[in-house]
Protein backbone atom coordinates (compact mmCIF):
# COMPACT_ATOMS: atom_id res chain seq x y z
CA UNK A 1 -81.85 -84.90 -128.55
CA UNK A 2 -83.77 -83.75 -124.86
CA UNK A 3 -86.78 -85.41 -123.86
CA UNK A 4 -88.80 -82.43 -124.40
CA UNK A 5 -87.50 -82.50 -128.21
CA UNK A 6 -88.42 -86.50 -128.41
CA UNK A 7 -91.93 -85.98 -126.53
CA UNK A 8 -92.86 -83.45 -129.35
CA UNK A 9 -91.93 -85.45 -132.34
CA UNK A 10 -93.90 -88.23 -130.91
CA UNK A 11 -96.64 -86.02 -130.36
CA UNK A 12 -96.27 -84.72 -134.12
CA UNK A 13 -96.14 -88.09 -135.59
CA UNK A 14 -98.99 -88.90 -133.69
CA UNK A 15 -101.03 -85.94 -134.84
CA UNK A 16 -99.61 -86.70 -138.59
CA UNK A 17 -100.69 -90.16 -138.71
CA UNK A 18 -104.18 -89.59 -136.93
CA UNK A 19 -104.83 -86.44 -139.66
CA UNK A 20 -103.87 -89.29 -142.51
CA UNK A 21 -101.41 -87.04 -143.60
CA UNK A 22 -98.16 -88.39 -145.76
CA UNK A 23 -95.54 -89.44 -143.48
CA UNK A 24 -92.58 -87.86 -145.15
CA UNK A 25 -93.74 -84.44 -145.09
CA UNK A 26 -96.37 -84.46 -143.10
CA UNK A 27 -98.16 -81.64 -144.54
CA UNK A 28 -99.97 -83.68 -147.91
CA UNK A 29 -102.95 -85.37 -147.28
CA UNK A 30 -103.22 -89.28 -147.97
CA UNK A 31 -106.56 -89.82 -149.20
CA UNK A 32 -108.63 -88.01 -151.45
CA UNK A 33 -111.46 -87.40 -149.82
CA UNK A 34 -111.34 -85.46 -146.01
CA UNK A 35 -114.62 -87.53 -144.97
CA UNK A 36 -113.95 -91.46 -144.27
CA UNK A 37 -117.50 -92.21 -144.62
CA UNK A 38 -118.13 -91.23 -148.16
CA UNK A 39 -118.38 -94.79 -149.26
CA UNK A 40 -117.44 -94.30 -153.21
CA UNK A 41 -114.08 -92.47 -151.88
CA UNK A 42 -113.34 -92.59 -148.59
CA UNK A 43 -110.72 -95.34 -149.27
CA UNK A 44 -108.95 -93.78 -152.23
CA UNK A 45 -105.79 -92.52 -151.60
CA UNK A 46 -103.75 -90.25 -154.08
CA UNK A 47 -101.15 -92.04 -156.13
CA UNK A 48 -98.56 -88.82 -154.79
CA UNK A 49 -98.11 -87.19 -151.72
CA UNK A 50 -99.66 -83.77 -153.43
CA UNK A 51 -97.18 -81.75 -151.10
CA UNK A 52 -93.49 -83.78 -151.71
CA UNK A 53 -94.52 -86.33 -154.10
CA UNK A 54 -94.13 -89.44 -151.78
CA UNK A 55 -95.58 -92.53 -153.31
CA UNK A 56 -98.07 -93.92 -151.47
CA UNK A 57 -98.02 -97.44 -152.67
CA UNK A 58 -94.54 -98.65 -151.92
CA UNK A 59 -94.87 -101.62 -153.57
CA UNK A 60 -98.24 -104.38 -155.34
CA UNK A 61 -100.24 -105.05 -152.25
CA UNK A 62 -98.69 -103.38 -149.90
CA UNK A 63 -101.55 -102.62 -147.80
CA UNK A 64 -102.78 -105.75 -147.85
CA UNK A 65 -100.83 -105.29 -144.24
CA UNK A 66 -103.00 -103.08 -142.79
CA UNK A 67 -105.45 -106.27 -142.43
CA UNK A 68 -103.23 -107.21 -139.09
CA UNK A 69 -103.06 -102.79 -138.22
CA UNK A 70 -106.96 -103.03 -138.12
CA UNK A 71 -107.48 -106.02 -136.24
CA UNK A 72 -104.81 -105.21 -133.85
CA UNK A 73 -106.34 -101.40 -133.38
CA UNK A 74 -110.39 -103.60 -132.95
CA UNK A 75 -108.66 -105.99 -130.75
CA UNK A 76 -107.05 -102.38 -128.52
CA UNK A 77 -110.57 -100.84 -128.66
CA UNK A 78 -112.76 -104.03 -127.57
CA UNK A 79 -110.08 -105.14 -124.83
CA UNK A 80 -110.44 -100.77 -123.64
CA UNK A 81 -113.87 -100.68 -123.75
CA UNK A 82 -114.39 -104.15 -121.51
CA UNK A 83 -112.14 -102.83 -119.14
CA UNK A 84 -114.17 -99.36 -118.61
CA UNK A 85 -117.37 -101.17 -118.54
CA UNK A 86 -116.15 -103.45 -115.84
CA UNK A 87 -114.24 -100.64 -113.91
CA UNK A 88 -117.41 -98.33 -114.33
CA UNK A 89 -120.70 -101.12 -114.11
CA UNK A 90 -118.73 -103.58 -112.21
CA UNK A 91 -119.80 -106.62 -114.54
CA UNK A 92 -119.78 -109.85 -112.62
CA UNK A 93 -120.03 -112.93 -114.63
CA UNK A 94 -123.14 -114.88 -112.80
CA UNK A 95 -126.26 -116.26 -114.65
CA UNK A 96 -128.92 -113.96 -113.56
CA UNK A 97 -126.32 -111.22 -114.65
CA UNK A 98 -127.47 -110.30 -118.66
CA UNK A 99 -125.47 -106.71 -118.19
CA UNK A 100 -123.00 -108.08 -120.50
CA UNK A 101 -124.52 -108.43 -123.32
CA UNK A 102 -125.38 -104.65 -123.46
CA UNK A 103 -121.21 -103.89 -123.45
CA UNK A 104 -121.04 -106.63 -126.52
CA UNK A 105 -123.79 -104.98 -128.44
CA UNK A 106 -122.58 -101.87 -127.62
CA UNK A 107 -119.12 -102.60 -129.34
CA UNK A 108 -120.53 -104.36 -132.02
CA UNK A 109 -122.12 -101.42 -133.22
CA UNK A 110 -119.61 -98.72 -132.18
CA UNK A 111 -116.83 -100.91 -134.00
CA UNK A 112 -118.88 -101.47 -136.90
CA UNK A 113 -119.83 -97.78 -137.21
CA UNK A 114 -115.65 -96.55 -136.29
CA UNK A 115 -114.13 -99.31 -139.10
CA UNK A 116 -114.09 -96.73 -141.72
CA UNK A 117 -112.11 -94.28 -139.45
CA UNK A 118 -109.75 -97.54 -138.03
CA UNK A 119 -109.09 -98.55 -141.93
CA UNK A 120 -108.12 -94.99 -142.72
CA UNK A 121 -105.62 -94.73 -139.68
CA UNK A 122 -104.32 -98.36 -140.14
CA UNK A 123 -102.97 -97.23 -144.06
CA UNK A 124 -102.03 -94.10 -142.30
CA UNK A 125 -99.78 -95.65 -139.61
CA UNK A 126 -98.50 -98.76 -141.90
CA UNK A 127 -97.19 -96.31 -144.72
CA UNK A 128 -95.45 -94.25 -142.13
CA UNK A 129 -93.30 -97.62 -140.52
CA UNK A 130 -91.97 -97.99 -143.85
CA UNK A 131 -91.55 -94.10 -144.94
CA UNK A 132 -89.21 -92.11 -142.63
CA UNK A 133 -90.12 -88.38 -141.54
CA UNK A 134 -87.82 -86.06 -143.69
CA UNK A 135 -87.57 -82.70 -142.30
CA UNK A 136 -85.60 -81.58 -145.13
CA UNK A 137 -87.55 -83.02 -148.05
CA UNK A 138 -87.51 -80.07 -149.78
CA UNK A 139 -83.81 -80.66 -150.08
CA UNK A 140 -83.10 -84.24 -150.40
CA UNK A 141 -84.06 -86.23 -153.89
CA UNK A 142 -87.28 -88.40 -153.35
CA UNK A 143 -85.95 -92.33 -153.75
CA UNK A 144 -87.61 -94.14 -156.30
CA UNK A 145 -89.68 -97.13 -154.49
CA UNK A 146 -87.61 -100.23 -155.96
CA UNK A 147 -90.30 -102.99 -155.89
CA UNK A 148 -93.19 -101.22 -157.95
CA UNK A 149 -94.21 -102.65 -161.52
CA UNK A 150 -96.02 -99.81 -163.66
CA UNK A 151 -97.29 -102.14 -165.49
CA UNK A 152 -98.72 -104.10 -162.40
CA UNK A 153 -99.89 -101.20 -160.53
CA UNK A 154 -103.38 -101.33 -159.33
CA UNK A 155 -103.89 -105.08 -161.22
CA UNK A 156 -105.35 -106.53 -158.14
């Protein structure tokens, strides 16, 4: 495989994952609803990949993972934003200087009003470590997820 070949499926998993779309195909959309801040749906994901039929729930609770994804993606997006408010306003940490607290607010509400989007992407990008990009799906028999009750499905 050349670098050039590598650099573009990086780039394709990376615009996969960031459209929410199913990580085997990459063509079927995850969630039902296109708009992550519908509240009543905007979390609801379809059962099926509606292009190859790739579960979407591997197993009972298995996005209970995407807990660490999200906080690991706030954690990314505070730790960014303090560094381009101190590069940018030069922040010194005296007592006369309040500037601070402007960047925290700031975050506060830009994290509160992005979660939506960062709990989409975290699903997004912890279903795809755990399904593998198949080129070929069309060809190759969709495996049967091994660890998935019927009867237990969505009892939680």
């Amino acid at each position: 495989m050349s670098r050039t070949s590598g650099l573009s499926n990086s780039l394709h998993y990376l615009k996969s994952t960031l459209q929410n779309k199913c990580p085997r195909c990459r063509e079927g959309n995850l969630f039902v609803s296109q708009q992550p801040y519908r509240l009543k749906d905007g979390l609801k994901m379809h059962e099926h990949c509606p292009v190859c039929g790739q579960p979407t729930e591997i197993e009972v609770g298995f996005y209970y993972g995407t807990g660490y994804v999200s906080y690991a993606l706030s954690i990314a997006y505070i730790v960014s934003t303090f560094v381009a408010w101190k590069v940018l306003i030069g922040v010194t940490f005296a007592i006369d200087d309040n500037r601070i607290f402007y960047w925290m607010g700031t975050v506060v509400v830009t994290l509160f009003a992005l979660q939506p989007m960062l709990m989409r992407f975290s699903r997004s990008l912890w279903l795809s470590w755990f399904v593998r990009y198949d080129p070929n799906w069309r060809e190759h028999e969709l495996k049967k997820p091994e660890r998935v009750i019927e009867e237990h499905k969505n009892n939680w």
